[in-house]
Amino acid sequence: TDYSFVVGFINEPAVQGDTNGMWLEVTRAEAPVLGLADTLQAQVVFGEQTRDMSLTPAFGEDGVYEAIFFPSQPGDYTFRFFGQVDGVEVDETFTSSPEGFDSVAARVDLEFPGSEGEVGNSDTNSVAMPIAAGAVVLVLASSGLALRRRSA
């Protein structure tokens, strides 16, 4: 039976300098695969730099594993998972792209107010924008998140 790997960042959109990390869900016949923190290794690659990562089971999510890091540069990241899944040798690589999981965005592209001290027109904006942003995040969390992660 085939195994399914769903890969992405823990927090998407991924933002330069924010706490984030690798997010991996492994299933077999739609059932979570447990115990992979002991048999599966991980690496994160950016450009020519590679870092070994330790996978840990995600709290409350069977079959989900995470490895925390702070992406310090915007751009494309590659996640490599290798070792054994239920005794089967695996070596899978996933790279962020428009067709895959999100690339890391430059912090300056998402900061508000900007470094020039941009100010809204009224106090209404300061309340309405977080509420609207919360609604967008909620919609993304419920419908779009699965589309942004890449399956193998």
PDB file of C-alpha atoms in Angstrom:
ATOM      1  CA  THR A   1       0.000   0.000   0.000  1.00  0.00           C
ATOM      2  CA  ASP A   2       1.229   3.482  -0.848  1.00  0.00           C
ATOM      3  CA  TYR A   3       2.103   6.102   1.713  1.00  0.00           C
ATOM      4  CA  SER A   4       0.992   9.704   1.339  1.00  0.00           C
ATOM      5  CA  PHE A   5       3.243  12.597   2.388  1.00  0.00           C
ATOM      6  CA  VAL A   6       1.629  16.030   2.769  1.00  0.00           C
ATOM      7  CA  VAL A   7       4.288  18.693   3.303  1.00  0.00           C
ATOM      8  CA  GLY A   8       4.369  22.400   4.080  1.00  0.00           C
ATOM      9  CA  PHE A   9       5.386  25.007   6.596  1.00  0.00           C
ATOM     10  CA  ILE A  10       3.795  24.858  10.049  1.00  0.00           C
ATOM     11  CA  ASN A  11       2.531  28.422   9.555  1.00  0.00           C
ATOM     12  CA  GLU A  12       1.524  29.602   6.094  1.00  0.00           C
ATOM     13  CA  PRO A  13       2.106  32.126   4.772  1.00  0.00           C
ATOM     14  CA  ALA A  14       5.687  31.621   5.909  1.00  0.00           C
ATOM     15  CA  VAL A  15       7.324  34.945   6.818  1.00  0.00           C
ATOM     16  CA  GLN A  16      11.040  35.680   7.048  1.00  0.00           C
ATOM     17  CA  GLY A  17      12.228  35.653  10.670  1.00  0.00           C
ATOM     18  CA  ASP A  18       9.027  34.242  12.210  1.00  0.00           C
ATOM     19  CA  THR A  19       8.936  31.008  14.191  1.00  0.00           C
ATOM     20  CA  ASN A  20       8.030  28.311  11.705  1.00  0.00           C
ATOM     21  CA  GLY A  21       9.223  24.919  10.562  1.00  0.00           C
ATOM     22  CA  MET A  22       8.617  21.773   8.584  1.00  0.00           C
ATOM     23  CA  TRP A  23       5.143  20.208   8.718  1.00  0.00           C
ATOM     24  CA  LEU A  24       4.724  16.606   7.560  1.00  0.00           C
ATOM     25  CA  GLU A  25       1.661  14.376   7.590  1.00  0.00           C
ATOM     26  CA  VAL A  26       2.128  10.715   6.659  1.00  0.00           C
ATOM     27  CA  THR A  27      -0.819   8.419   6.014  1.00  0.00           C
ATOM     28  CA  ARG A  28      -1.316   4.932   4.634  1.00  0.00           C
ATOM     29  CA  ALA A  29      -4.780   4.136   3.272  1.00  0.00           C
ATOM     30  CA  GLU A  30      -5.903   7.411   4.886  1.00  0.00           C
ATOM     31  CA  ALA A  31      -4.797   6.211   8.361  1.00  0.00           C
ATOM     32  CA  PRO A  32      -2.077   8.145  10.234  1.00  0.00           C
ATOM     33  CA  VAL A  33       1.363   6.522  10.375  1.00  0.00           C
ATOM     34  CA  LEU A  34       2.745   6.700  13.916  1.00  0.00           C
ATOM     35  CA  GLY A  35       6.269   6.423  15.336  1.00  0.00           C
ATOM     36  CA  LEU A  36       8.177   8.087  12.503  1.00  0.00           C
ATOM     37  CA  ALA A  37      10.112  10.456  14.777  1.00  0.00           C
ATOM     38  CA  ASP A  38      12.374   7.467  15.504  1.00  0.00           C
ATOM     39  CA  THR A  39      12.829   6.171  11.945  1.00  0.00           C
ATOM     40  CA  LEU A  40      12.570   9.207   9.655  1.00  0.00           C
ATOM     41  CA  GLN A  41      15.198  11.932   9.342  1.00  0.00           C
ATOM     42  CA  ALA A  42      14.728  15.419   7.929  1.00  0.00           C
ATOM     43  CA  GLN A  43      16.770  18.186   6.355  1.00  0.00           C
ATOM     44  CA  VAL A  44      15.913  21.740   5.357  1.00  0.00           C
ATOM     45  CA  VAL A  45      17.807  23.218   2.401  1.00  0.00           C
ATOM     46  CA  PHE A  46      18.103  26.860   1.327  1.00  0.00           C
ATOM     47  CA  GLY A  47      20.423  27.552  -1.596  1.00  0.00           C
ATOM     48  CA  GLU A  48      23.670  25.712  -0.840  1.00  0.00           C
ATOM     49  CA  GLN A  49      22.988  25.458   2.911  1.00  0.00           C
ATOM     50  CA  THR A  50      21.611  22.276   4.508  1.00  0.00           C
ATOM     51  CA  ARG A  51      20.563  21.725   8.115  1.00  0.00           C
ATOM     52  CA  ASP A  52      19.623  18.431   9.762  1.00  0.00           C
ATOM     53  CA  MET A  53      16.328  18.640  11.650  1.00  0.00           C
ATOM     54  CA  SER A  54      14.711  16.494  14.348  1.00  0.00           C
ATOM     55  CA  LEU A  55      11.104  15.544  13.691  1.00  0.00           C
ATOM     56  CA  THR A  56       8.748  15.520  16.669  1.00  0.00           C
ATOM     57  CA  PRO A  57       5.127  14.340  16.749  1.00  0.00           C
ATOM     58  CA  ALA A  58       2.687  17.259  16.546  1.00  0.00           C
ATOM     59  CA  PHE A  59       0.552  17.623  19.663  1.00  0.00           C
ATOM     60  CA  GLY A  60      -2.954  16.243  19.133  1.00  0.00           C
ATOM     61  CA  GLU A  61      -2.415  15.321  15.465  1.00  0.00           C
ATOM     62  CA  ASP A  62      -1.718  11.637  14.845  1.00  0.00           C
ATOM     63  CA  GLY A  63       0.590  11.057  11.896  1.00  0.00           C
ATOM     64  CA  VAL A  64       1.798  14.678  11.847  1.00  0.00           C
ATOM     65  CA  TYR A  65       5.423  15.616  12.520  1.00  0.00           C
ATOM     66  CA  GLU A  66       7.121  18.997  12.898  1.00  0.00           C
ATOM     67  CA  ALA A  67      10.634  20.444  13.065  1.00  0.00           C
ATOM     68  CA  ILE A  68      10.884  24.059  14.246  1.00  0.00           C
ATOM     69  CA  PHE A  69      13.209  26.632  12.674  1.00  0.00           C
ATOM     70  CA  PHE A  70      13.251  30.347  11.848  1.00  0.00           C
ATOM     71  CA  PRO A  71      13.478  30.887   8.066  1.00  0.00           C
ATOM     72  CA  SER A  72      15.929  33.807   8.027  1.00  0.00           C
ATOM     73  CA  GLN A  73      15.790  34.506   4.283  1.00  0.00           C
ATOM     74  CA  PRO A  74      12.869  34.927   1.874  1.00  0.00           C
ATOM     75  CA  GLY A  75      12.657  32.491  -1.029  1.00  0.00           C
ATOM     76  CA  ASP A  76      12.293  28.811  -1.814  1.00  0.00           C
ATOM     77  CA  TYR A  77      13.068  26.127   0.762  1.00  0.00           C
ATOM     78  CA  THR A  78      13.486  22.391   0.195  1.00  0.00           C
ATOM     79  CA  PHE A  79      12.431  19.782   2.756  1.00  0.00           C
ATOM     80  CA  ARG A  80      13.976  16.313   2.541  1.00  0.00           C
ATOM     81  CA  PHE A  81      12.643  13.305   4.454  1.00  0.00           C
ATOM     82  CA  PHE A  82      14.614  10.057   4.432  1.00  0.00           C
ATOM     83  CA  GLY A  83      14.865   6.853   6.411  1.00  0.00           C
ATOM     84  CA  GLN A  84      12.171   4.247   6.978  1.00  0.00           C
ATOM     85  CA  VAL A  85       8.381   4.310   7.068  1.00  0.00           C
ATOM     86  CA  ASP A  86       7.122   1.001   8.475  1.00  0.00           C
ATOM     87  CA  GLY A  87      10.338  -0.697   7.296  1.00  0.00           C
ATOM     88  CA  VAL A  88      10.148   0.771   3.772  1.00  0.00           C
ATOM     89  CA  GLU A  89      13.127   2.928   2.702  1.00  0.00           C
ATOM     90  CA  VAL A  90      12.087   6.429   1.629  1.00  0.00           C
ATOM     91  CA  ASP A  91      13.941   9.501   0.357  1.00  0.00           C
ATOM     92  CA  GLU A  92      11.498  12.246  -0.621  1.00  0.00           C
ATOM     93  CA  THR A  93      12.262  15.896  -1.444  1.00  0.00           C
ATOM     94  CA  PHE A  94       9.743  18.755  -1.607  1.00  0.00           C
ATOM     95  CA  THR A  95      10.526  22.331  -2.696  1.00  0.00           C
ATOM     96  CA  SER A  96       8.339  25.377  -2.146  1.00  0.00           C
ATOM     97  CA  SER A  97       6.883  26.731  -5.383  1.00  0.00           C
ATOM     98  CA  PRO A  98       3.623  28.081  -6.816  1.00  0.00           C
ATOM     99  CA  GLU A  99       2.577  24.438  -7.433  1.00  0.00           C
ATOM    100  CA  GLY A 100       3.673  23.256  -3.983  1.00  0.00           C
ATOM    101  CA  PHE A 101       3.807  24.724  -0.533  1.00  0.00           C
ATOM    102  CA  ASP A 102       4.423  28.441   0.112  1.00  0.00           C
ATOM    103  CA  SER A 103       7.831  30.020  -0.295  1.00  0.00           C
ATOM    104  CA  VAL A 104       9.006  32.301   2.516  1.00  0.00           C
ATOM    105  CA  ALA A 105       7.816  35.898   2.063  1.00  0.00           C
ATOM    106  CA  ALA A 106      10.038  38.876   2.839  1.00  0.00           C
ATOM    107  CA  ARG A 107       8.964  40.413   6.153  1.00  0.00           C
ATOM    108  CA  VAL A 108       9.023  43.937   4.671  1.00  0.00           C
ATOM    109  CA  ASP A 109       6.383  42.907   2.093  1.00  0.00           C
ATOM    110  CA  LEU A 110       3.900  42.086   4.874  1.00  0.00           C
ATOM    111  CA  GLU A 111       4.713  44.635   7.591  1.00  0.00           C
ATOM    112  CA  PHE A 112       2.153  47.244   8.520  1.00  0.00           C
ATOM    113  CA  PRO A 113       2.500  50.035   9.173  1.00  0.00           C
ATOM    114  CA  GLY A 114       5.527  50.337   6.927  1.00  0.00           C
ATOM    115  CA  SER A 115       8.850  51.697   8.071  1.00  0.00           C
ATOM    116  CA  GLU A 116       7.825  55.147   6.797  1.00  0.00           C
ATOM    117  CA  GLY A 117       5.223  55.335   9.575  1.00  0.00           C
ATOM    118  CA  GLU A 118       2.120  54.807   7.459  1.00  0.00           C
ATOM    119  CA  VAL A 119      -1.018  55.659   9.422  1.00  0.00           C
ATOM    120  CA  GLY A 120      -4.657  54.767   8.674  1.00  0.00           C
ATOM    121  CA  ASN A 121      -7.353  57.380   8.141  1.00  0.00           C
ATOM    122  CA  SER A 122      -9.357  56.591  11.252  1.00  0.00           C
ATOM    123  CA  ASP A 123      -9.646  54.436  14.333  1.00  0.00           C
ATOM    124  CA  THR A 124     -12.217  52.345  12.460  1.00  0.00           C
ATOM    125  CA  ASN A 125      -9.442  50.944  10.256  1.00  0.00           C
ATOM    126  CA  SER A 126      -7.509  49.741  13.287  1.00  0.00           C
ATOM    127  CA  VAL A 127     -10.493  47.644  14.407  1.00  0.00           C
ATOM    128  CA  ALA A 128     -11.949  46.604  11.051  1.00  0.00           C
ATOM    129  CA  MET A 129      -8.705  45.352   9.509  1.00  0.00           C
ATOM    130  CA  PRO A 130      -7.880  42.776  12.230  1.00  0.00           C
ATOM    131  CA  ILE A 131     -11.469  41.515  12.130  1.00  0.00           C
ATOM    132  CA  ALA A 132     -11.333  41.191   8.333  1.00  0.00           C
ATOM    133  CA  ALA A 133      -7.916  39.543   8.515  1.00  0.00           C
ATOM    134  CA  GLY A 134      -9.249  37.090  11.104  1.00  0.00           C
ATOM    135  CA  ALA A 135     -12.118  36.184   8.802  1.00  0.00           C
ATOM    136  CA  VAL A 136      -9.717  35.614   5.900  1.00  0.00           C
ATOM    137  CA  VAL A 137      -7.446  33.445   8.067  1.00  0.00           C
ATOM    138  CA  LEU A 138     -10.451  31.434   9.243  1.00  0.00           C
ATOM    139  CA  VAL A 139     -11.587  30.848   5.659  1.00  0.00           C
ATOM    140  CA  LEU A 140      -8.055  29.834   4.615  1.00  0.00           C
ATOM    141  CA  ALA A 141      -7.737  27.518   7.586  1.00  0.00           C
ATOM    142  CA  SER A 142     -10.978  25.758   6.781  1.00  0.00           C
ATOM    143  CA  SER A 143     -10.768  25.545   2.999  1.00  0.00           C
ATOM    144  CA  GLY A 144      -7.508  26.635   1.464  1.00  0.00           C
ATOM    145  CA  LEU A 145      -4.849  25.177   3.727  1.00  0.00           C
ATOM    146  CA  ALA A 146      -5.091  21.696   2.244  1.00  0.00           C
ATOM    147  CA  LEU A 147      -4.661  23.142  -1.241  1.00  0.00           C
ATOM    148  CA  ARG A 148      -1.437  24.910  -0.262  1.00  0.00           C
ATOM    149  CA  ARG A 149       0.360  21.848   0.990  1.00  0.00           C
ATOM    150  CA  ARG A 150       1.961  19.482  -1.493  1.00  0.00           C
ATOM    151  CA  SER A 151       1.250  15.760  -1.513  1.00  0.00           C
ATOM    152  CA  ALA A 152       3.619  13.099  -2.765  1.00  0.00           C
TER     153      ALA A 152
END
